[in-house]
GROMACS .gro file of C-alpha atoms in nm:
model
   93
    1UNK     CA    1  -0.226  -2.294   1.315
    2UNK     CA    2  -0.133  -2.003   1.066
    3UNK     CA    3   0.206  -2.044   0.906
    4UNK     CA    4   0.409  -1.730   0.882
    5UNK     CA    5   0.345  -1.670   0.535
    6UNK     CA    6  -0.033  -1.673   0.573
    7UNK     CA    7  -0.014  -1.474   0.859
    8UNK     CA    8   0.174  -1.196   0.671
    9UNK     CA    9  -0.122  -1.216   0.397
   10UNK     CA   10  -0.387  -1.220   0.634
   11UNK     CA   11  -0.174  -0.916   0.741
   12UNK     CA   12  -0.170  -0.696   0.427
   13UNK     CA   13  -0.545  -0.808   0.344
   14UNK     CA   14  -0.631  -0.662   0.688
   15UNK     CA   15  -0.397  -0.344   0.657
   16UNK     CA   16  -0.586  -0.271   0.333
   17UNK     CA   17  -0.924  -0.314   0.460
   18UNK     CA   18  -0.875  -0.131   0.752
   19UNK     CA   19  -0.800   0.202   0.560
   20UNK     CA   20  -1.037   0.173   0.256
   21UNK     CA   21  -1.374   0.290   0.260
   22UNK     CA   22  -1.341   0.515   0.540
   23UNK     CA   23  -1.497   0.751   0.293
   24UNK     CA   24  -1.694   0.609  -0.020
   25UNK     CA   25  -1.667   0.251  -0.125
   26UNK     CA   26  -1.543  -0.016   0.122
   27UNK     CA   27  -1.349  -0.201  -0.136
   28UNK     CA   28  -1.123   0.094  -0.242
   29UNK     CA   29  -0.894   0.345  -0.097
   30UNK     CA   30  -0.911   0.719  -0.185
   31UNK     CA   31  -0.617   0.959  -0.218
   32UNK     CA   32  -0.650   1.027   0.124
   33UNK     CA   33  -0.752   0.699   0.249
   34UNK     CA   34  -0.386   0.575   0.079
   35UNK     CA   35  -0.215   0.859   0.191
   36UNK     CA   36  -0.342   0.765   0.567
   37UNK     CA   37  -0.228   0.354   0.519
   38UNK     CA   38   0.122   0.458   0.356
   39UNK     CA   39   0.203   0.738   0.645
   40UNK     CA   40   0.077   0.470   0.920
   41UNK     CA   41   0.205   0.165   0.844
   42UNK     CA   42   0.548   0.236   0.619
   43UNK     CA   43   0.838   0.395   0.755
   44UNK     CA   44   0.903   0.574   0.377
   45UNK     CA   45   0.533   0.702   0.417
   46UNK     CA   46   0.667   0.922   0.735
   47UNK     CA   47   0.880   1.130   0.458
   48UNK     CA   48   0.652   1.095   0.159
   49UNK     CA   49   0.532   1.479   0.026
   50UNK     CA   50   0.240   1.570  -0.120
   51UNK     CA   51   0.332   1.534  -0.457
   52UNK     CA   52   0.525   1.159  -0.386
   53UNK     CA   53   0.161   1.025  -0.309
   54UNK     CA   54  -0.027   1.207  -0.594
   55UNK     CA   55   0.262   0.982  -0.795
   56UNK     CA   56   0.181   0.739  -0.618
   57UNK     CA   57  -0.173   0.738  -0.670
   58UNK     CA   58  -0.147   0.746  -1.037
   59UNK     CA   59   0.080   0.474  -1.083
   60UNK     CA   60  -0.145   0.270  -0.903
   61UNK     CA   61  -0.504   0.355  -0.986
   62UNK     CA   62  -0.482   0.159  -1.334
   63UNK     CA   63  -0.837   0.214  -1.448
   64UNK     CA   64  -0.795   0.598  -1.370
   65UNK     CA   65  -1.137   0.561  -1.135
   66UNK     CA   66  -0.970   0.797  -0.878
   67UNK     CA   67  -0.926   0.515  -0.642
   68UNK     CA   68  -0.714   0.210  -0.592
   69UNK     CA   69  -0.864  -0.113  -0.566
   70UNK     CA   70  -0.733  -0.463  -0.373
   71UNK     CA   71  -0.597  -0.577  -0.737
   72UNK     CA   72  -0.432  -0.261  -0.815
   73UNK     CA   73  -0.309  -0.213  -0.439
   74UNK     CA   74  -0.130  -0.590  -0.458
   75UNK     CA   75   0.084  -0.413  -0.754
   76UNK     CA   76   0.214  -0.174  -0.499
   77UNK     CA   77   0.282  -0.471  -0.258
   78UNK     CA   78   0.451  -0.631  -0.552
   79UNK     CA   79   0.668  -0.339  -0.578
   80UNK     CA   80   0.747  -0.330  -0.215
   81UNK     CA   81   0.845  -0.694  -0.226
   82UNK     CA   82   1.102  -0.661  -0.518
   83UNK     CA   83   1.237  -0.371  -0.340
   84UNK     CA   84   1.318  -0.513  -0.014
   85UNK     CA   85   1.401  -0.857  -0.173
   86UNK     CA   86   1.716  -0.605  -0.394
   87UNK     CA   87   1.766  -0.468  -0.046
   88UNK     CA   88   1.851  -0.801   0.121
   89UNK     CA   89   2.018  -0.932  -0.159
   90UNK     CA   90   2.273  -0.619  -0.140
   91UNK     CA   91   2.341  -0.699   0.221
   92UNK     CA   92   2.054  -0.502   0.378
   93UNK     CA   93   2.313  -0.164   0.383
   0.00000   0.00000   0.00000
């Protein structure tokens, strides 16, 4: 049996590969195809302009290959983590 932990990987391996290559390669996600994951599946996505993901997209896409790979996707994650982790430690308010 999965423990949590590997469940939540399995999780954001999944989430990743279920958005990427819906248009081009099937190992990266476009502009739009991040745009799509980040609007779906985060609550912060729901208020996210325009310009938030074109940030977004360029703090991400490291090799500046106009796309954002699993690597360069688990730096957003990352991110996300330490985030949440300050949120939690601050009493979740």
């Amino acid at each position: 049996m999965e423990s949590p932990l590997e469940k939540a990987l399995a999780s954001l391996v999944l989430t990743f590969h279920r958005y990427s290559g819906q248009e081009g390669n099937p190992l990266t996600l476009s502009r739009k195809e991040l745009k799509e994951l980040v609007q779906k599946e985060l609550q912060l996505g729901e208020r996210m302009k325009e310009s938030g993901i074109d940030v977004l997209m360029r703090s991400l896409d490291q090799n500046k290959d106009q796309e954002v790979d699993f690597k360069e996707f688990t730096a957003f994650l990352s991110a996300l983590c330490m985030a949440y982790n300050d949120f939690f430690k601050q009493g979740g308010q």
